[in-house]
Amino acid sequence: MNWQIELLDLALKFTWKISRNASDMKTNLLVTVGDERTQGRGEAAPNIRYGETPELLQQQFNSLQKNGLANVETVEELQHLTQQEKTLPALRFALESALVHYLARKENKTVAQYLGVPAVASTPTAFTFPIMDPGKIADFAKEHQLQRFQYLKVKVNQESGLDMMGEVYKATSQPLMVDANEAWQDPDALIRFMEGLKKWPILMIEQPMPAGLDEEYLYLKKHSPYDLFADESVTDHADWDLLKQQFHGVNMKLMKAGGYLNGLSILQKTRSLGLKTMIGCMVETSMGIWSAIQLSHGVDFLDLDGMLVVKDEPFKYVKEQDGLLLPVTQP
């Protein structure tokens, strides 16, 4: 089996600012596996929040190559090798998805058939407002024609959160998700922020405080007027007994889960605890988004706009039409 990796430099359509950082460019990685006849491809979107950089993932790939990656023929063998090598989740996902795409092709199956999940022909996605000057919101909504999406997501921080939400509400008519990316430390300050949201159509609030603030989340869940969704608190594993007492739902991202199989497992565990489900993404091309769509049947919320942030998206594996995502062709 021949494995290759290459860097993908992606210019963004606008500054992608969240509570902890901002960027105008993103460097992802593309993994290809195959033989003379058949290939599969997968994407890694490294996230510095989890200690991932393009350079480190490249180094880890080189180390896997030295330690027997070429001999891997099954997903189980790949998982064994990446566990042994302590491979970071985004690279694990690129490797596993590339291999699954290759194996499905070899067996003349769709990826959905290979994974044993229902096929998805189209699915809605949220579109996200990054943090910006509240005065620019109305123009941003017009420029990107955001009326076509069923729901919208707003990145917020403590400084301008309520001002941004007010301007988004004036410029749009859809239900809103609020994503704070761990911006608050004090649950009482956060509850005051939530009180200020009550005049607007809020669907949920995503990871408003840092992962690891266990007591604070237990307290917050008792007092929150809105559903709380875990993002950074769930990576490729979670403390599920604690999590169900802290949150109402979980945002599973394949780049954090480290593979299709663990992503499915996280969604199944979330449902088994009676929690709501969501699939999110990093800034990714349509390759990564295509993969997320494969697992989206029956999921409560989808935030898969990562490819819509990329200028001149290179692959066109997914088409967006009227706020719906339609998978076109398999990576």
Tab-separated table of C-alpha atoms in Angstrom:
chain	number	residue	atom	x	y	z
A	1	MET	CA	0.000	0.000	0.000
A	2	ASN	CA	1.317	3.401	-0.943
A	3	TRP	CA	0.632	6.271	1.497
A	4	GLN	CA	1.345	9.933	0.724
A	5	ILE	CA	0.763	13.243	2.474
A	6	GLU	CA	0.785	16.812	1.166
A	7	LEU	CA	0.131	20.255	2.593
A	8	LEU	CA	-2.944	22.232	1.543
A	9	ASP	CA	-2.626	26.015	1.952
A	10	LEU	CA	-6.135	27.467	2.094
A	11	ALA	CA	-6.856	31.189	1.797
A	12	LEU	CA	-10.057	32.166	3.635
A	13	LYS	CA	-12.862	34.400	2.361
A	14	PHE	CA	-12.774	36.496	5.535
A	15	THR	CA	-10.922	36.677	8.858
A	16	TRP	CA	-11.955	33.667	10.910
A	17	LYS	CA	-11.953	35.033	14.456
A	18	ILE	CA	-13.093	33.113	17.527
A	19	SER	CA	-12.638	33.938	21.209
A	20	ARG	CA	-9.063	32.586	21.364
A	21	ASN	CA	-7.502	33.362	17.947
A	22	ALA	CA	-7.967	34.693	14.405
A	23	SER	CA	-6.683	33.634	10.976
A	24	ASP	CA	-6.866	34.513	7.267
A	25	MET	CA	-5.111	31.326	6.063
A	26	LYS	CA	-5.308	27.694	7.101
A	27	THR	CA	-2.898	24.875	6.336
A	28	ASN	CA	-4.492	21.432	6.264
A	29	LEU	CA	-3.045	18.119	5.081
A	30	LEU	CA	-4.225	15.663	2.452
A	31	VAL	CA	-3.524	11.936	2.874
A	32	THR	CA	-3.774	9.535	-0.087
A	33	VAL	CA	-3.603	5.742	0.120
A	34	GLY	CA	-3.882	3.188	-2.647
A	35	ASP	CA	-2.476	0.751	-5.134
A	36	GLU	CA	-2.056	0.958	-8.928
A	37	ARG	CA	-5.824	0.873	-9.507
A	38	THR	CA	-7.653	2.372	-6.540
A	39	GLN	CA	-7.123	5.297	-4.181
A	40	GLY	CA	-8.771	6.907	-1.182
A	41	ARG	CA	-8.143	10.367	0.225
A	42	GLY	CA	-8.658	11.975	3.621
A	43	GLU	CA	-8.144	15.426	5.129
A	44	ALA	CA	-6.501	16.532	8.375
A	45	ALA	CA	-7.384	19.967	9.778
A	46	PRO	CA	-4.893	20.543	12.618
A	47	ASN	CA	-6.125	22.589	15.575
A	48	ILE	CA	-3.645	24.353	17.844
A	49	ARG	CA	-6.144	24.068	20.749
A	50	TYR	CA	-5.296	20.353	20.794
A	51	GLY	CA	-1.561	20.808	20.225
A	52	GLU	CA	-1.763	20.102	16.491
A	53	THR	CA	0.262	21.938	13.832
A	54	PRO	CA	0.824	21.034	10.160
A	55	GLU	CA	4.538	20.503	10.872
A	56	LEU	CA	3.873	18.135	13.775
A	57	LEU	CA	1.336	16.100	11.788
A	58	GLN	CA	3.831	15.850	8.912
A	59	GLN	CA	6.487	14.590	11.369
A	60	GLN	CA	4.045	12.060	12.827
A	61	PHE	CA	3.185	10.812	9.330
A	62	ASN	CA	6.904	10.344	8.564
A	63	SER	CA	7.295	8.389	11.807
A	64	LEU	CA	4.341	6.142	10.884
A	65	GLN	CA	5.965	5.523	7.492
A	66	LYS	CA	9.144	4.365	9.229
A	67	ASN	CA	7.173	2.099	11.547
A	68	GLY	CA	5.168	0.030	9.110
A	69	LEU	CA	2.366	2.193	7.672
A	70	ALA	CA	2.944	0.637	4.227
A	71	ASN	CA	2.000	-2.778	5.650
A	72	VAL	CA	-1.369	-1.617	7.030
A	73	GLU	CA	-4.291	-3.210	5.185
A	74	THR	CA	-7.235	-2.914	7.609
A	75	VAL	CA	-8.735	-0.211	9.807
A	76	GLU	CA	-7.922	-2.345	12.874
A	77	GLU	CA	-4.242	-2.522	11.888
A	78	LEU	CA	-4.199	1.236	11.328
A	79	GLN	CA	-5.779	1.912	14.722
A	80	HIS	CA	-3.236	-0.365	16.401
A	81	LEU	CA	-0.313	1.455	14.747
A	82	THR	CA	-1.619	4.975	15.446
A	83	GLN	CA	-2.304	4.083	19.100
A	84	GLN	CA	1.222	2.724	19.413
A	85	GLU	CA	2.663	5.888	17.839
A	86	LYS	CA	0.362	8.264	19.801
A	87	THR	CA	-0.773	9.882	16.545
A	88	LEU	CA	-2.818	13.062	17.043
A	89	PRO	CA	-6.559	12.907	16.219
A	90	ALA	CA	-6.673	15.085	13.073
A	91	LEU	CA	-4.001	12.968	11.388
A	92	ARG	CA	-5.646	9.754	12.625
A	93	PHE	CA	-8.856	10.915	10.975
A	94	ALA	CA	-7.143	11.694	7.659
A	95	LEU	CA	-5.483	8.272	7.660
A	96	GLU	CA	-8.593	6.325	8.658
A	97	SER	CA	-10.915	8.156	6.280
A	98	ALA	CA	-8.486	7.715	3.362
A	99	LEU	CA	-8.261	3.990	4.144
A	100	VAL	CA	-12.045	3.603	4.504
A	101	HIS	CA	-12.569	5.405	1.179
A	102	TYR	CA	-10.014	3.087	-0.458
A	103	LEU	CA	-11.468	-0.107	1.054
A	104	ALA	CA	-15.053	0.869	0.191
A	105	ARG	CA	-14.001	1.393	-3.440
A	106	LYS	CA	-12.181	-1.955	-3.496
A	107	GLU	CA	-15.349	-3.670	-2.244
A	108	ASN	CA	-17.630	-1.747	-4.643
A	109	LYS	CA	-19.498	-0.230	-1.705
A	110	THR	CA	-20.443	3.316	-0.862
A	111	VAL	CA	-18.773	4.663	2.277
A	112	ALA	CA	-22.180	4.672	4.006
A	113	GLN	CA	-22.596	0.974	3.157
A	114	TYR	CA	-19.059	0.221	4.339
A	115	LEU	CA	-19.730	1.980	7.663
A	116	GLY	CA	-23.233	0.513	8.011
A	117	VAL	CA	-24.983	3.887	8.236
A	118	PRO	CA	-27.962	5.311	6.291
A	119	ALA	CA	-27.022	7.229	3.142
A	120	VAL	CA	-27.575	11.007	3.266
A	121	ALA	CA	-28.474	12.802	0.028
A	122	SER	CA	-28.642	16.312	1.490
A	123	THR	CA	-28.484	17.964	4.860
A	124	PRO	CA	-28.859	21.510	6.232
A	125	THR	CA	-25.949	23.321	7.823
A	126	ALA	CA	-25.588	26.348	10.035
A	127	PHE	CA	-23.483	29.242	8.771
A	128	THR	CA	-21.242	30.951	11.314
A	129	PHE	CA	-20.600	34.626	12.016
A	130	PRO	CA	-16.986	34.922	13.224
A	131	ILE	CA	-16.311	37.565	15.875
A	132	MET	CA	-16.296	40.959	14.175
A	133	ASP	CA	-17.096	44.604	14.782
A	134	PRO	CA	-20.876	44.538	15.454
A	135	GLY	CA	-21.267	47.420	12.979
A	136	LYS	CA	-20.166	45.108	10.145
A	137	ILE	CA	-22.740	42.373	10.783
A	138	ALA	CA	-25.522	43.646	8.503
A	139	ASP	CA	-23.166	43.979	5.514
A	140	PHE	CA	-21.663	40.543	6.219
A	141	ALA	CA	-25.131	38.932	6.287
A	142	LYS	CA	-26.035	40.589	2.962
A	143	GLU	CA	-22.723	39.854	1.258
A	144	HIS	CA	-22.882	36.137	2.140
A	145	GLN	CA	-26.667	35.860	1.522
A	146	LEU	CA	-27.238	34.249	4.891
A	147	GLN	CA	-31.029	34.208	4.564
A	148	ARG	CA	-30.673	30.862	2.753
A	149	PHE	CA	-29.551	28.936	5.866
A	150	GLN	CA	-32.048	27.288	8.240
A	151	TYR	CA	-30.118	28.396	11.315
A	152	LEU	CA	-27.061	30.504	12.057
A	153	LYS	CA	-24.240	30.333	14.555
A	154	VAL	CA	-22.553	33.306	16.202
A	155	LYS	CA	-19.034	33.229	17.666
A	156	VAL	CA	-18.911	35.431	20.766
A	157	ASN	CA	-16.529	36.656	23.437
A	158	GLN	CA	-17.207	38.474	26.711
A	159	GLU	CA	-16.358	41.916	25.339
A	160	SER	CA	-18.785	42.219	22.416
A	161	GLY	CA	-21.029	39.151	22.708
A	162	LEU	CA	-24.347	40.872	23.430
A	163	ASP	CA	-23.684	43.676	20.924
A	164	MET	CA	-22.931	41.106	18.226
A	165	MET	CA	-26.036	39.069	19.041
A	166	GLY	CA	-28.222	42.177	18.856
A	167	GLU	CA	-26.872	43.115	15.426
A	168	VAL	CA	-27.197	39.535	14.139
A	169	TYR	CA	-30.821	39.463	15.269
A	170	LYS	CA	-31.525	42.736	13.435
A	171	ALA	CA	-29.884	41.466	10.234
A	172	THR	CA	-31.375	37.933	10.173
A	173	SER	CA	-34.560	36.021	10.961
A	174	GLN	CA	-33.325	32.487	11.747
A	175	PRO	CA	-32.842	30.668	15.070
A	176	LEU	CA	-29.350	31.245	16.482
A	177	MET	CA	-26.663	29.089	18.069
A	178	VAL	CA	-24.164	30.830	20.331
A	179	ASP	CA	-20.567	29.561	20.402
A	180	ALA	CA	-18.256	31.009	23.035
A	181	ASN	CA	-15.228	28.694	22.560
A	182	GLU	CA	-14.451	28.655	26.309
A	183	ALA	CA	-14.556	32.472	26.648
A	184	TRP	CA	-16.065	32.644	30.179
A	185	GLN	CA	-14.531	31.510	33.468
A	186	ASP	CA	-17.217	32.677	35.897
A	187	PRO	CA	-20.567	30.855	35.610
A	188	ASP	CA	-22.493	33.710	37.258
A	189	ALA	CA	-21.152	36.221	34.708
A	190	LEU	CA	-22.167	33.755	32.015
A	191	ILE	CA	-25.692	33.421	33.441
A	192	ARG	CA	-25.995	37.227	33.318
A	193	PHE	CA	-24.937	37.089	29.647
A	194	MET	CA	-27.605	34.431	29.032
A	195	GLU	CA	-30.261	36.635	30.629
A	196	GLY	CA	-29.365	39.257	28.030
A	197	LEU	CA	-30.057	36.750	25.238
A	198	LYS	CA	-33.666	36.103	26.226
A	199	LYS	CA	-35.168	38.505	23.690
A	200	TRP	CA	-33.646	36.518	20.798
A	201	PRO	CA	-34.417	33.071	19.271
A	202	ILE	CA	-31.570	31.056	20.806
A	203	LEU	CA	-31.290	27.333	19.987
A	204	MET	CA	-28.363	26.502	22.258
A	205	ILE	CA	-25.032	27.602	23.689
A	206	GLU	CA	-21.834	25.772	22.844
A	207	GLN	CA	-18.916	25.280	25.270
A	208	PRO	CA	-19.074	28.675	27.021
A	209	MET	CA	-16.410	27.845	29.655
A	210	PRO	CA	-13.115	25.936	29.437
A	211	ALA	CA	-13.148	22.151	29.478
A	212	GLY	CA	-12.111	21.003	32.938
A	213	LEU	CA	-14.237	23.509	34.901
A	214	ASP	CA	-16.199	20.548	36.234
A	215	GLU	CA	-17.971	22.068	39.244
A	216	GLU	CA	-18.753	25.244	37.313
A	217	TYR	CA	-20.467	23.241	34.554
A	218	LEU	CA	-22.510	21.230	37.077
A	219	TYR	CA	-23.700	24.551	38.531
A	220	LEU	CA	-24.275	26.121	35.120
A	221	LYS	CA	-26.462	23.292	33.817
A	222	LYS	CA	-28.804	23.736	36.793
A	223	HIS	CA	-29.199	27.455	36.072
A	224	SER	CA	-28.917	27.752	32.287
A	225	PRO	CA	-32.094	28.760	30.434
A	226	TYR	CA	-30.593	27.194	27.281
A	227	ASP	CA	-29.280	23.818	26.194
A	228	LEU	CA	-25.516	23.582	26.678
A	229	PHE	CA	-23.489	21.647	24.094
A	230	ALA	CA	-20.028	20.236	24.801
A	231	ASP	CA	-17.366	20.876	22.176
A	232	GLU	CA	-13.884	21.148	23.687
A	233	SER	CA	-14.993	18.886	26.587
A	234	VAL	CA	-15.273	15.952	24.145
A	235	THR	CA	-12.195	15.070	22.092
A	236	ASP	CA	-11.553	11.450	21.121
A	237	HIS	CA	-12.830	10.488	24.584
A	238	ALA	CA	-14.905	11.981	27.390
A	239	ASP	CA	-15.871	11.462	31.021
A	240	TRP	CA	-19.413	10.457	30.077
A	241	ASP	CA	-20.791	10.106	33.620
A	242	LEU	CA	-19.732	13.670	34.363
A	243	LEU	CA	-20.601	15.020	30.931
A	244	LYS	CA	-24.281	14.040	31.115
A	245	GLN	CA	-24.581	16.091	34.317
A	246	GLN	CA	-22.899	19.127	32.727
A	247	PHE	CA	-24.361	19.350	29.211
A	248	HIS	CA	-27.547	18.745	27.233
A	249	GLY	CA	-25.748	17.774	24.009
A	250	VAL	CA	-22.425	16.964	22.356
A	251	ASN	CA	-20.744	18.419	19.268
A	252	MET	CA	-18.817	15.557	17.648
A	253	LYS	CA	-16.112	16.600	15.205
A	254	LEU	CA	-14.317	13.939	13.193
A	255	MET	CA	-11.039	15.861	13.448
A	256	LYS	CA	-11.263	15.507	17.249
A	257	ALA	CA	-12.679	11.969	17.241
A	258	GLY	CA	-9.766	10.656	15.173
A	259	GLY	CA	-11.789	8.545	12.761
A	260	TYR	CA	-15.167	7.510	11.406
A	261	LEU	CA	-15.486	4.595	13.831
A	262	ASN	CA	-14.807	6.614	16.965
A	263	GLY	CA	-17.018	9.421	15.623
A	264	LEU	CA	-19.882	6.947	15.291
A	265	SER	CA	-19.141	5.596	18.750
A	266	ILE	CA	-19.289	9.122	20.268
A	267	LEU	CA	-22.640	9.808	18.559
A	268	GLN	CA	-24.039	6.468	19.771
A	269	LYS	CA	-22.857	7.085	23.342
A	270	THR	CA	-24.323	10.600	23.278
A	271	ARG	CA	-27.725	9.253	22.195
A	272	SER	CA	-27.631	6.417	24.719
A	273	LEU	CA	-27.333	9.004	27.523
A	274	GLY	CA	-30.362	10.907	26.223
A	275	LEU	CA	-28.219	13.856	25.118
A	276	LYS	CA	-28.713	15.782	21.869
A	277	THR	CA	-26.320	15.311	18.960
A	278	MET	CA	-24.452	17.733	16.753
A	279	ILE	CA	-21.727	17.324	14.148
A	280	GLY	CA	-19.339	20.226	13.707
A	281	CYS	CA	-16.130	20.816	11.790
A	282	MET	CA	-12.920	22.793	11.666
A	283	VAL	CA	-12.037	25.049	8.728
A	284	GLU	CA	-11.896	22.256	6.140
A	285	THR	CA	-12.323	21.614	2.445
A	286	SER	CA	-15.248	19.684	0.999
A	287	MET	CA	-13.205	16.514	1.550
A	288	GLY	CA	-13.561	16.681	5.328
A	289	ILE	CA	-17.142	17.962	5.084
A	290	TRP	CA	-18.095	15.074	2.764
A	291	SER	CA	-16.923	12.699	5.486
A	292	ALA	CA	-18.971	14.439	8.186
A	293	ILE	CA	-22.112	14.267	6.026
A	294	GLN	CA	-21.755	10.466	5.905
A	295	LEU	CA	-22.524	10.300	9.653
A	296	SER	CA	-25.222	12.983	9.716
A	297	HIS	CA	-28.405	10.876	9.516
A	298	GLY	CA	-30.627	11.615	12.518
A	299	VAL	CA	-28.261	14.202	14.046
A	300	ASP	CA	-30.043	17.128	15.746
A	301	PHE	CA	-27.782	19.983	14.584
A	302	LEU	CA	-25.197	20.262	11.822
A	303	ASP	CA	-22.558	22.960	11.657
A	304	LEU	CA	-20.612	21.964	8.552
A	305	ASP	CA	-19.796	25.318	6.980
A	306	GLY	CA	-15.992	24.894	7.182
A	307	MET	CA	-15.698	24.566	3.398
A	308	LEU	CA	-17.789	27.720	2.886
A	309	VAL	CA	-15.102	29.776	4.635
A	310	VAL	CA	-12.436	28.607	2.137
A	311	LYS	CA	-11.764	30.834	-0.868
A	312	ASP	CA	-11.600	28.811	-4.122
A	313	GLU	CA	-12.382	25.495	-2.391
A	314	PRO	CA	-10.274	22.983	-4.358
A	315	PHE	CA	-12.200	19.694	-4.485
A	316	LYS	CA	-15.960	20.234	-4.960
A	317	TYR	CA	-16.872	16.949	-3.253
A	318	VAL	CA	-19.885	18.732	-1.745
A	319	LYS	CA	-22.198	21.327	-3.252
A	320	GLU	CA	-24.054	23.914	-1.161
A	321	GLN	CA	-27.453	24.955	-2.455
A	322	ASP	CA	-30.019	27.038	-0.563
A	323	GLY	CA	-28.331	26.252	2.754
A	324	LEU	CA	-28.297	22.502	2.075
A	325	LEU	CA	-25.144	20.435	1.599
A	326	LEU	CA	-25.246	17.818	-1.156
A	327	PRO	CA	-22.446	15.240	-1.378
A	328	VAL	CA	-21.379	15.003	-5.027
A	329	THR	CA	-18.595	12.438	-5.292
A	330	GLN	CA	-16.473	10.366	-2.892
A	331	PRO	CA	-12.888	11.415	-2.006
